[in-house]
Amino acid sequence: MTKDNKCVVRIFNFVYIVTLIVGTIIQFSDESKFAVDMSKIGLTHVLKDLPPETKVLDMSQNCISELHLSDMSFLSGLKVLRLSRNSIRYLDFSIFKFNPDLEYLDLSHNQLQKISCHPIMSLKHLDLSFNDFEVLPICKEFGNLTQLDFLGLSATRLQQLDLLPIAHLHLSCILLDLEGYYVKENQTESLQIPNTKTLQLVFHPYNLFSVQVNISLNSLGCLQLTNIKLNDDNCQVLIKFLSDPIRQPTLLNITLNHVETTWKCLVRVFQFLWPKPVESLHICNLTIVKSIGKEDFTYSKTALKALKIEHITNRVYIFSQQVLYTVFSEMNIMMLTISDTPFIHMVCPQAPSTFKFLNFTQNVFTDSIFQNCSTLVRLETLILQKNELKDLFKVGLMTKNMPSLEILDVSWNSLEYHGPDGNCPWVESLVVLNLSSNILTDSVFRCLPPRIKVLDLHNNRIRSIPKDITSLEALQVLNVAFNSLADLPGCGAFNSLSILIIDYNLISDPSADFFHSCQKIRSIKAGNNPFQCTCELREFIQSIGQVSSDVVEGWPDSYKCEYPESYKGTPLKDFHLSQLSCNTALLVVTIVVPVLVLAVTVSILCIYLDLPWYLRMVCQWTQTRRRARNIPLEELQRTLQFHAFISYSERDSAWVKNELVPCLEKEDIRICLHERNFVPGKSIVENIINCIEKSYKSIFVLSPNFVQSEWCHYELYFAHHNLFHEGSDNLILILLEPIPQNNIPSKYHKLRALMTQRTYLEWPKEKSKRGLFWANIRAAFNMKVALVIENNDVKT
């Protein structure tokens, strides 16, 4: 392989792979925010209320017939002006003298017949083509347009020195509209073309090609001819027209657009160009008319490297396919493209071919293409997009006799595979395979080339990637976007995988160990999947955070929650769940341990501290407190009916009734006893509270029997909290019998506290000391309260 040939193939490989992975990149101009589009709205003049800061103004396809200085003078920053397809007849370039930044001016497809020149030094693109000029509209001022890159002109006749004012300029492209060009028969004109890289000539679309112009060129790289209508008689006119330009050693590329010709004439044009120095021939929109017959073609040594024919319309319906296809298959060139044609087949070259690149996109080729073809030994790239291929096994079989094949594109077909495992006869040299946009399923992984490095399977029907693949150890790039995959593939079978494209699938819970198993991954594109934002996704999100931001393409914009509904649209980077909510064991421990502790605590309180008793006490206390809070002390005092309420154990009732009560009542002290003053029908607690409310004092007869009585402790509790007589000292403690501290239950801590903090009266065993005992009891009663009680009785 020569150095140039290797360079061409390498460039194609690079472009192909980049296109495969990255796709089309759309760039938006910074000037778009200063652009005004007023095309196709029927304008008859330039509006005066345009924004002064406008940089791009499009007024094409309107009905504007005149332009004035005032139309443009206020747009000092204007850079791009499109006025094509209007009705402008005359233009004075001085109207743009206040637009110093104007770079792009399109006045094509108007009715211009005359112009007045004025230098616009900033112009880079000037299009005056498809107008009504009789001669080329070139002014001497155009010679000052040193930045001019594109120039479009039109004329009906040519003179050799028409372009002399711009002969010193170096342009990228000159467009000459010769649709209205006419000269008398057998009359030839001449034209000197200045320095330009590309020359575009547009002829009349319906007239037979008859232009006879001797074109002199200095340095031309590409010649483009549009609207060429040929038959067998005027074919020589085109060949003669091309004779002068192709003498230039710099002319390497010829493009023919919208060509209508006979097959015989087309072959003559090929034969004429074959020994010439032209390297690339591109024919676009080719129509073949009349008949297709066998034509002699001598495949001599040629400089032509690439022939590209796009969109062939064949108006010949009965012909020998062998005759048609053989002309192309036997060409001794490197690159052949025949796309968007009705070709149903292509014959195999008879001898070892020089083809390195074949592109038959959008034809009607079937699985029989190049079967048993052993002459394409140098073919490195084969593109069969958008054909009628159906069997992947036969595609592999087709490549078996192509030992140099490295790139194969069979996308946009109807390929399937239902054969056995590992029996597809692929050529071993294949490294890039495009199988996208077919109807392949999981079985495709059983029929892949062993040394494949770049594999495109996007837009198929793949649901899973088998884990037992053993033949893809060299795979570096894998595109499985737009399938139905439910998880990220591991790299156990893809040891060399560095680029994975798996977006637009059905991945809801990707595996978190992907990055651990795919150590060589340099780029992954997994966005636009229906991620289910649950606990299982947390590890995957964390693993993304541990890799470089350049590795995960589209992060975070393309990675969003789809389920559950409450998280829909939430970027994965903003999705957070606590460790507690996702760890079942931790959640159970967190719930069960406090419950157990609480249960043990409650049990201890219930068993050792009699918690239920205290709870009942607090409940009654709370109810009583709420009722008493709203009653003033004076009113409470007006309700007093007794001097004292006596609380005692039933076992001490003999002493109370025989000793205490007779002695107190003898002193006119009214006593409230439960057996004679409790109201039937009310609860015991409510009767206790009522008696305490109606009594000025509460007398407690303490003894070991008192300690054993729960109701006595209730009475002591309510009385001690002073619920009804704020600030009063209403307790009188009488110790009937000594009570050892260790005999008082722990739940009666109130009694313990009272006996240690308050003074109590001890019943003396000696009679001589009892007089002092009774005197202390009588002194404990307040006489003012006694008077209140008596007054309450009088009122009653």
Coordinates of C-alpha atoms in Angstrom, one line a residue, residues 127-645:
D127 CA -23.3 37.2 -4.4
L128 CA -24.7 38.9 -7.5
S129 CA -25.6 35.7 -9.3
F130 CA -28.9 34.9 -11.0
N131 CA -29.7 38.5 -12.0
D132 CA -30.2 40.2 -15.4
F133 CA -26.7 41.5 -16.1
E134 CA -25.7 41.4 -19.7
V135 CA -22.0 41.4 -18.9
L136 CA -20.2 40.4 -15.7
P137 CA -20.9 43.2 -13.1
I138 CA -17.2 43.9 -12.2
C139 CA -16.1 47.3 -11.1
K140 CA -12.6 48.5 -10.6
E141 CA -13.5 49.1 -6.9
F142 CA -13.9 45.4 -6.5
G143 CA -10.1 45.2 -6.8
N144 CA -9.9 46.8 -3.3
L145 CA -11.9 44.0 -1.7
T146 CA -8.8 42.3 -0.3
Q147 CA -10.9 40.2 2.2
L148 CA -13.2 38.9 -0.5
D149 CA -13.6 35.1 -0.3
F150 CA -16.7 34.3 -2.4
L151 CA -17.9 36.1 -5.5
G152 CA -21.1 35.3 -7.4
L153 CA -21.8 36.8 -10.8
S154 CA -24.1 36.4 -13.8
A155 CA -24.0 37.4 -17.5
T156 CA -25.4 36.6 -20.8
R157 CA -22.1 37.0 -22.7
L158 CA -18.5 36.9 -21.7
Q159 CA -15.4 38.8 -22.6
Q160 CA -11.8 37.6 -21.9
L161 CA -10.9 40.5 -19.6
D162 CA -14.1 40.9 -17.7
L163 CA -12.5 39.7 -14.5
L164 CA -9.3 41.7 -14.9
P165 CA -10.0 44.1 -12.0
I166 CA -9.9 41.2 -9.5
A167 CA -7.2 39.2 -11.2
H168 CA -4.8 39.9 -8.3
L169 CA -7.3 38.7 -5.6
H170 CA -7.1 35.2 -4.1
L171 CA -10.6 33.8 -3.8
S172 CA -11.9 30.6 -2.5
C173 CA -14.9 30.4 -4.8
I174 CA -16.2 32.1 -7.9
L175 CA -19.8 31.4 -9.0
L176 CA -20.7 32.2 -12.6
D177 CA -24.4 32.0 -13.5
L178 CA -24.6 31.3 -17.2
E179 CA -28.3 30.3 -17.4
G180 CA -29.0 33.2 -19.8
Y181 CA -25.7 32.8 -21.7
Y182 CA -26.0 32.7 -25.5
V183 CA -23.6 32.9 -28.4
K184 CA -24.2 32.3 -32.1
E185 CA -23.4 28.9 -33.4
N186 CA -19.8 28.2 -34.2
Q187 CA -18.8 31.3 -32.2
T188 CA -16.4 30.8 -29.3
E189 CA -15.7 33.3 -26.4
S190 CA -12.8 33.4 -24.0
L191 CA -12.6 34.2 -20.3
Q192 CA -9.6 34.6 -18.0
I193 CA -10.4 33.3 -14.5
P194 CA -8.5 34.9 -11.6
N195 CA -6.9 33.0 -8.8
T196 CA -9.6 30.8 -7.1
K197 CA -9.7 27.4 -5.5
T198 CA -13.2 26.6 -6.8
L199 CA -15.0 27.6 -9.9
Q200 CA -18.8 27.0 -10.1
L201 CA -20.5 27.3 -13.5
V202 CA -24.3 27.1 -13.6
F203 CA -26.0 26.6 -17.1
H204 CA -29.5 26.6 -18.3
P205 CA -31.4 23.6 -16.8
Y206 CA -33.4 22.7 -19.9
N207 CA -31.2 23.5 -22.8
L208 CA -28.7 21.1 -24.3
F209 CA -25.2 22.0 -23.2
S210 CA -23.8 24.3 -25.9
V211 CA -21.4 26.7 -24.1
Q212 CA -18.3 27.2 -26.1
V213 CA -16.0 29.2 -23.9
N214 CA -12.2 29.0 -23.7
I215 CA -11.5 29.3 -20.0
S216 CA -8.0 30.3 -19.0
L217 CA -7.1 29.3 -15.5
N218 CA -4.2 30.2 -13.2
S219 CA -4.6 27.9 -10.2
L220 CA -7.9 26.0 -9.9
G221 CA -8.4 23.1 -7.6
C222 CA -12.1 22.3 -8.1
L223 CA -14.4 22.7 -11.0
Q224 CA -18.2 22.4 -10.5
L225 CA -20.6 22.4 -13.4
T226 CA -24.4 22.5 -12.8
N227 CA -27.3 21.7 -15.2
I228 CA -25.6 19.6 -18.0
K229 CA -27.9 18.2 -20.6
L230 CA -26.2 15.9 -23.1
N231 CA -27.1 13.5 -25.9
D232 CA -24.9 11.5 -28.2
D233 CA -24.6 14.5 -30.6
N234 CA -23.4 17.3 -28.2
C235 CA -21.4 15.1 -25.9
Q236 CA -18.2 16.3 -27.6
V237 CA -19.2 19.9 -26.7
L238 CA -18.8 19.1 -23.0
I239 CA -15.5 17.2 -23.6
K240 CA -14.1 20.2 -25.6
F241 CA -15.3 22.6 -22.8
L242 CA -13.4 20.5 -20.3
S243 CA -10.2 20.2 -22.3
D244 CA -8.8 23.6 -21.3
P245 CA -9.4 23.4 -17.6
I246 CA -8.1 19.9 -17.1
R247 CA -4.7 20.9 -18.6
Q248 CA -4.1 22.7 -15.3
P249 CA -2.1 20.3 -13.0
T250 CA -3.8 21.8 -10.0
L251 CA -7.3 20.8 -11.1
L252 CA -7.8 17.6 -9.1
N253 CA -11.6 17.6 -8.5
I254 CA -14.5 17.9 -10.9
T255 CA -18.2 17.9 -9.8
L256 CA -21.1 17.6 -12.2
N257 CA -24.5 18.5 -10.7
H258 CA -27.9 17.7 -12.3
V259 CA -26.7 15.8 -15.3
E260 CA -29.0 14.3 -17.9
T261 CA -27.1 12.1 -20.4
T262 CA -27.2 9.0 -22.5
W263 CA -25.2 6.0 -21.3
K264 CA -23.0 6.2 -24.3
C265 CA -22.1 9.8 -23.6
L266 CA -21.5 9.1 -19.9
V267 CA -19.0 6.4 -20.8
R268 CA -17.3 8.8 -23.3
V269 CA -16.9 11.3 -20.5
F270 CA -15.4 8.7 -18.2
Q271 CA -13.0 7.6 -21.0
F272 CA -12.0 11.2 -21.7
L273 CA -11.2 11.9 -18.0
W274 CA -9.5 8.5 -17.3
P275 CA -6.0 9.4 -18.4
K276 CA -6.2 13.0 -17.2
P277 CA -4.7 14.3 -13.9
V278 CA -8.1 14.6 -12.3
E279 CA -8.1 12.6 -9.0
S280 CA -11.8 12.9 -7.9
L281 CA -15.0 12.9 -10.0
H282 CA -18.3 13.6 -8.3
I283 CA -21.6 13.3 -10.2
C284 CA -24.8 14.3 -8.3
N285 CA -28.3 13.8 -9.6
L286 CA -27.5 11.8 -12.7
T287 CA -30.3 10.8 -15.1
I288 CA -29.7 8.2 -17.8
V289 CA -31.9 8.3 -20.9
K290 CA -32.5 6.5 -24.2
S291 CA -30.6 3.1 -24.0
I292 CA -27.9 1.2 -22.2
G293 CA -25.8 -0.9 -24.4
K294 CA -22.3 -2.4 -24.4
E295 CA -19.6 0.3 -24.7
D296 CA -15.9 -0.3 -25.1
F297 CA -13.9 1.1 -22.2
T298 CA -10.2 1.1 -21.9
Y299 CA -9.1 1.0 -18.3
S300 CA -5.7 2.6 -18.9
K301 CA -3.5 3.9 -16.1
T302 CA -5.3 6.7 -14.4
A303 CA -4.8 9.4 -11.8
L304 CA -8.4 9.1 -10.8
K305 CA -8.7 7.8 -7.2
A306 CA -12.4 8.4 -6.4
L307 CA -15.6 8.3 -8.4
K308 CA -18.7 9.3 -6.5
I309 CA -22.2 9.1 -8.1
E310 CA -25.2 10.1 -6.0
H311 CA -28.8 9.7 -6.9
I312 CA -29.1 8.0 -10.2
T313 CA -32.4 8.0 -12.1
N314 CA -32.5 5.4 -14.8
R315 CA -35.1 6.0 -17.5
V316 CA -34.0 3.0 -19.4
Y317 CA -36.1 0.1 -18.3
I318 CA -34.9 -2.7 -20.5
F319 CA -31.1 -3.2 -20.5
S320 CA -28.4 -5.7 -19.7
Q321 CA -27.4 -5.3 -16.1
Q322 CA -24.1 -7.1 -16.8
V323 CA -23.3 -4.3 -19.2
L324 CA -24.1 -1.5 -16.7
Y325 CA -22.5 -3.0 -13.6
T326 CA -19.3 -4.2 -15.4
V327 CA -18.3 -0.7 -16.4
F328 CA -18.1 0.2 -12.7
S329 CA -16.8 -3.1 -11.2
E330 CA -13.8 -3.2 -13.5
M331 CA -12.6 0.4 -12.8
N332 CA -9.0 0.5 -11.7
I333 CA -9.5 3.2 -9.0
M334 CA -9.3 3.2 -5.2
M335 CA -12.7 4.5 -4.2
L336 CA -16.1 4.0 -5.7
T337 CA -19.4 5.4 -4.4
I338 CA -22.7 4.7 -6.0
S339 CA -25.5 5.7 -3.7
D340 CA -29.2 6.4 -3.8
T341 CA -29.7 4.4 -7.0
P342 CA -32.0 1.6 -8.2
F343 CA -29.1 -0.8 -8.6
I344 CA -30.1 -4.2 -7.5
H345 CA -26.7 -5.8 -7.8
M346 CA -23.0 -5.3 -8.4
V347 CA -20.9 -7.9 -10.2
C348 CA -17.6 -9.1 -8.9
P349 CA -14.5 -7.8 -10.7
Q350 CA -13.1 -10.3 -13.1
A351 CA -9.5 -9.7 -12.0
P352 CA -8.0 -8.7 -8.6
S353 CA -9.3 -5.2 -8.1
T354 CA -7.7 -2.0 -6.9
F355 CA -10.7 -1.0 -4.9
K356 CA -10.0 0.0 -1.3
F357 CA -13.2 1.8 -0.6
L358 CA -16.7 0.8 -1.9
N359 CA -19.9 2.7 -0.9
F360 CA -23.2 1.4 -2.2
T361 CA -25.5 3.2 0.2
Q362 CA -29.3 3.2 -0.5
N363 CA -29.4 0.7 -3.3
V364 CA -31.4 -2.5 -3.6
F365 CA -28.7 -5.0 -3.0
T366 CA -29.7 -8.4 -1.5
D367 CA -27.7 -11.1 0.4
S368 CA -26.3 -12.4 -2.9
I369 CA -24.0 -9.3 -3.2
F370 CA -20.3 -10.3 -3.6
Q371 CA -20.9 -13.9 -2.6
N372 CA -18.0 -16.1 -3.6
C373 CA -16.2 -13.0 -4.8
S374 CA -12.4 -13.5 -4.4
T375 CA -11.1 -10.5 -6.4
L376 CA -11.7 -7.7 -3.8
V377 CA -8.4 -8.6 -2.1
R378 CA -7.4 -5.0 -1.4
L379 CA -10.8 -3.8 -0.2
E380 CA -10.5 -2.1 3.2
T381 CA -13.9 -0.3 3.6
L382 CA -17.3 -1.6 2.4
I383 CA -20.5 0.4 3.0
L384 CA -23.8 -1.2 2.3
Q385 CA -26.2 1.0 4.2
K386 CA -29.9 1.1 3.4
N387 CA -30.1 -2.0 1.2
E388 CA -32.1 -5.2 1.3
L389 CA -29.8 -7.4 3.3
K390 CA -31.5 -9.8 5.6
D391 CA -29.1 -12.6 6.7
L392 CA -26.2 -11.7 9.0
F393 CA -24.6 -15.1 8.3
K394 CA -24.4 -14.4 4.6
V395 CA -22.9 -11.0 5.3
G396 CA -20.2 -12.7 7.2
L397 CA -19.7 -15.2 4.4
M398 CA -19.4 -12.4 1.9
T399 CA -16.4 -11.0 3.8
K400 CA -14.6 -14.3 3.9
N401 CA -12.8 -13.6 0.7
M402 CA -11.9 -10.0 1.5
P403 CA -8.6 -10.5 3.4
S404 CA -7.9 -6.7 3.7
L405 CA -11.4 -5.6 4.9
E406 CA -11.2 -3.5 8.0
I407 CA -14.4 -1.5 8.0
L408 CA -17.9 -2.8 7.2
D409 CA -21.1 -0.8 7.4
V410 CA -24.4 -2.7 6.9
S411 CA -26.6 -0.5 8.9
W412 CA -30.2 0.3 8.0
N413 CA -31.0 -3.1 6.6
S414 CA -33.2 -5.9 7.9
L415 CA -30.5 -8.2 9.2
E416 CA -31.3 -11.0 11.6
Y417 CA -29.4 -14.0 12.9
H418 CA -30.8 -17.4 13.9
G419 CA -27.8 -19.6 13.3
P420 CA -25.7 -21.7 15.7
D421 CA -23.1 -20.3 18.0
G422 CA -19.7 -19.2 16.8
N423 CA -20.0 -20.4 13.2
C424 CA -20.2 -17.1 11.3
P425 CA -17.3 -17.1 8.7
W426 CA -16.1 -13.5 9.2
V427 CA -12.8 -12.3 7.8
E428 CA -10.3 -11.9 10.6
S429 CA -9.1 -8.5 9.5
L430 CA -12.4 -6.8 10.3
V431 CA -12.0 -4.2 13.1
V432 CA -15.0 -1.8 12.6
L433 CA -18.5 -3.2 12.2
N434 CA -21.7 -1.1 12.0
L435 CA -24.8 -3.2 12.4
S436 CA -27.1 -0.4 13.7
S437 CA -30.7 0.0 12.7
N438 CA -31.4 -3.6 11.9
I439 CA -33.7 -6.1 13.7
L440 CA -31.0 -8.0 15.5
T441 CA -31.6 -9.6 18.9
D442 CA -29.4 -11.1 21.6
S443 CA -28.3 -13.8 19.3
V444 CA -26.1 -11.4 17.3
F445 CA -23.4 -11.8 20.0
R446 CA -23.0 -15.4 18.8
C447 CA -22.1 -14.2 15.3
L448 CA -19.5 -11.4 15.5
P449 CA -15.9 -11.1 14.1
P450 CA -13.3 -12.3 16.5
R451 CA -11.0 -9.2 16.3
I452 CA -13.6 -6.5 16.2
K453 CA -12.6 -3.3 17.9
V454 CA -15.5 -0.9 17.1
L455 CA -19.0 -2.4 17.2
D456 CA -22.2 -0.4 16.5
L457 CA -25.4 -2.2 17.4
H458 CA -27.6 0.8 18.3
N459 CA -31.3 0.8 17.3
N460 CA -31.8 -3.0 17.3
R461 CA -33.9 -5.3 19.4
I462 CA -31.3 -6.4 21.9
R463 CA -32.6 -7.2 25.4
S464 CA -29.5 -8.5 27.1
I465 CA -25.8 -9.1 26.4
P466 CA -24.8 -12.7 27.2
K467 CA -22.2 -13.0 29.9
D468 CA -20.5 -16.1 28.3
I469 CA -19.1 -14.2 25.3
T470 CA -15.5 -15.2 24.7
S471 CA -14.7 -13.8 21.2
L472 CA -14.8 -10.0 21.9
E473 CA -11.6 -9.6 23.9
A474 CA -10.3 -6.9 21.4
L475 CA -13.5 -4.8 21.5
Q476 CA -12.8 -1.2 22.5
V477 CA -15.9 0.7 21.4
L478 CA -19.4 -0.6 21.9
N479 CA -22.6 1.3 20.9
V480 CA -25.8 -0.4 22.0
A481 CA -28.0 2.7 22.4
F482 CA -31.7 2.6 21.5
N483 CA -32.2 -1.0 22.4
S484 CA -34.1 -2.7 25.3
L485 CA -31.2 -3.5 27.7
A486 CA -32.1 -3.6 31.3
D487 CA -28.6 -3.3 32.9
L488 CA -25.1 -2.3 32.1
P489 CA -22.9 -5.1 30.8
G490 CA -19.9 -6.2 32.7
C491 CA -16.5 -6.2 31.2
G492 CA -15.7 -9.8 31.9
A493 CA -16.0 -10.6 28.2
F494 CA -14.8 -7.1 27.0
N495 CA -11.4 -6.9 28.5
S496 CA -10.4 -4.0 26.3
L497 CA -13.6 -2.0 26.3
S498 CA -12.9 1.8 26.6
I499 CA -16.0 3.4 25.2
L500 CA -19.6 2.3 25.9
I501 CA -22.7 4.0 24.5
I502 CA -25.8 2.6 26.1
D503 CA -28.2 5.5 26.4
Y504 CA -31.9 5.3 25.5
N505 CA -32.4 1.7 26.8
L506 CA -34.6 0.4 29.6
I507 CA -31.9 0.5 32.4
S508 CA -33.7 1.3 35.6
D509 CA -31.3 -0.2 38.2
P510 CA -27.7 -0.2 36.7
S511 CA -25.1 -2.4 38.4
A512 CA -22.9 -0.6 40.8
D513 CA -19.8 -2.7 40.1
F514 CA -19.6 -1.6 36.5
F515 CA -16.7 0.7 37.0
H516 CA -15.0 -1.9 39.2
S517 CA -15.2 -4.5 36.5
C518 CA -14.4 -2.1 33.6
Q519 CA -11.1 -0.7 34.6
K520 CA -10.2 0.5 31.1
I521 CA -13.3 2.5 30.4
R522 CA -12.6 6.0 29.3
S523 CA -16.1 7.1 28.3
I524 CA -19.6 5.9 29.0
K525 CA -22.8 7.4 27.8
A526 CA -25.7 5.9 29.7
G527 CA -28.1 8.8 30.1
N528 CA -31.8 9.0 29.0
N529 CA -32.7 5.7 30.7
P530 CA -35.7 5.2 32.9
F531 CA -33.8 5.2 36.2
Q532 CA -35.7 3.9 39.2
C533 CA -34.6 6.1 42.1
T534 CA -34.6 3.6 45.0
C535 CA -32.0 2.4 47.5
E536 CA -30.4 0.1 45.0
L537 CA -29.4 3.1 42.8
R538 CA -27.4 4.8 45.6
E539 CA -24.3 2.7 45.0
F540 CA -24.4 3.4 41.2
I541 CA -24.6 7.1 41.9
Q542 CA -21.8 6.9 44.4
S543 CA -19.6 5.0 41.9
I544 CA -20.2 7.7 39.3
G545 CA -19.0 10.3 41.8
Q546 CA -15.7 8.3 42.2
V547 CA -14.7 8.6 38.5
S548 CA -13.7 11.6 36.5
S549 CA -16.4 13.8 35.1
D550 CA -14.9 13.3 31.6
V551 CA -15.7 9.6 31.8
V552 CA -19.4 9.8 32.2
E553 CA -20.7 11.6 29.2
G554 CA -23.8 13.7 29.6
W555 CA -23.6 13.8 33.4
P556 CA -25.6 15.1 35.1
D557 CA -28.1 16.5 32.6
S558 CA -29.0 13.2 30.9
Y559 CA -29.3 11.2 34.1
K560 CA -32.7 11.7 35.7
C561 CA -35.2 9.7 37.8
E562 CA -38.1 8.2 36.0
Y563 CA -39.7 6.3 38.9
P564 CA -41.2 6.7 41.5
E565 CA -43.5 9.5 40.4
S566 CA -42.4 11.7 43.3
Y567 CA -38.8 11.8 42.0
K568 CA -39.6 11.9 38.3
G569 CA -37.3 14.4 36.6
T570 CA -35.0 14.7 39.5
P571 CA -31.3 14.5 38.4
L572 CA -29.5 11.5 39.9
K573 CA -26.9 13.8 41.5
D574 CA -29.7 15.4 43.6
F575 CA -31.3 12.1 44.6
H576 CA -30.4 11.2 48.2
L577 CA -31.7 8.6 50.6
S578 CA -30.4 8.1 54.2
Q579 CA -28.4 5.0 55.1
L580 CA -31.1 4.2 57.7
S581 CA -33.9 4.0 55.1
C582 CA -31.9 1.7 52.8
N583 CA -30.3 -0.7 55.3
T584 CA -32.9 -3.1 56.5
A585 CA -30.7 -4.6 59.3
L586 CA -29.8 -1.1 60.6
L587 CA -33.5 -0.1 60.4
V588 CA -34.6 -3.1 62.4
V589 CA -31.9 -2.5 65.0
T590 CA -32.8 1.2 65.2
I591 CA -36.4 0.4 65.8
V592 CA -36.2 -2.8 67.8
V593 CA -33.5 -1.7 70.3
P594 CA -35.3 1.4 71.5
V595 CA -38.5 -0.5 71.7
L596 CA -36.8 -3.2 73.8
V597 CA -35.2 -0.6 76.0
L598 CA -38.6 1.2 76.4
A599 CA -40.3 -2.1 77.2
V600 CA -37.7 -3.0 79.8
T601 CA -37.9 0.4 81.4
V602 CA -41.6 0.3 81.5
S603 CA -41.5 -3.2 83.0
I604 CA -39.1 -2.0 85.7
L605 CA -41.2 1.0 86.5
C606 CA -44.3 -1.1 86.7
I607 CA -42.8 -3.8 88.8
Y608 CA -40.6 -1.8 91.2
L609 CA -42.0 1.7 91.1
D610 CA -45.6 0.9 90.6
L611 CA -45.8 3.2 87.5
P612 CA -49.6 2.4 86.8
W613 CA -50.4 3.7 90.2
Y614 CA -48.6 7.0 89.6
L615 CA -50.2 7.3 86.2
R616 CA -53.7 7.0 87.7
M617 CA -52.7 9.5 90.4
V618 CA -51.4 12.0 87.8
C619 CA -54.6 11.6 85.7
Q620 CA -56.8 12.3 88.7
W621 CA -54.6 15.2 89.8
T622 CA -54.6 16.7 86.3
Q623 CA -58.4 16.6 86.1
T624 CA -58.8 18.1 89.5
R625 CA -56.2 20.7 88.9
R626 CA -58.0 21.9 85.7
R627 CA -61.3 22.1 87.6
A628 CA -59.8 24.0 90.5
R629 CA -57.7 26.4 88.5
N630 CA -60.7 28.5 87.5
I631 CA -62.1 28.8 91.0
P632 CA -60.8 31.7 93.2
L633 CA -59.7 31.0 96.8
E634 CA -62.6 33.1 98.3
E635 CA -65.1 31.0 96.5
L636 CA -63.4 27.8 97.7
Q637 CA -63.5 29.1 101.2
R638 CA -67.2 29.8 100.9
T639 CA -67.7 26.1 100.0
L640 CA -66.0 24.9 103.2
Q641 CA -68.3 22.7 105.3
F642 CA -65.9 20.9 107.5
H643 CA -63.0 21.8 109.7
A644 CA -61.2 18.5 108.9
F645 CA -61.2 15.5 106.8

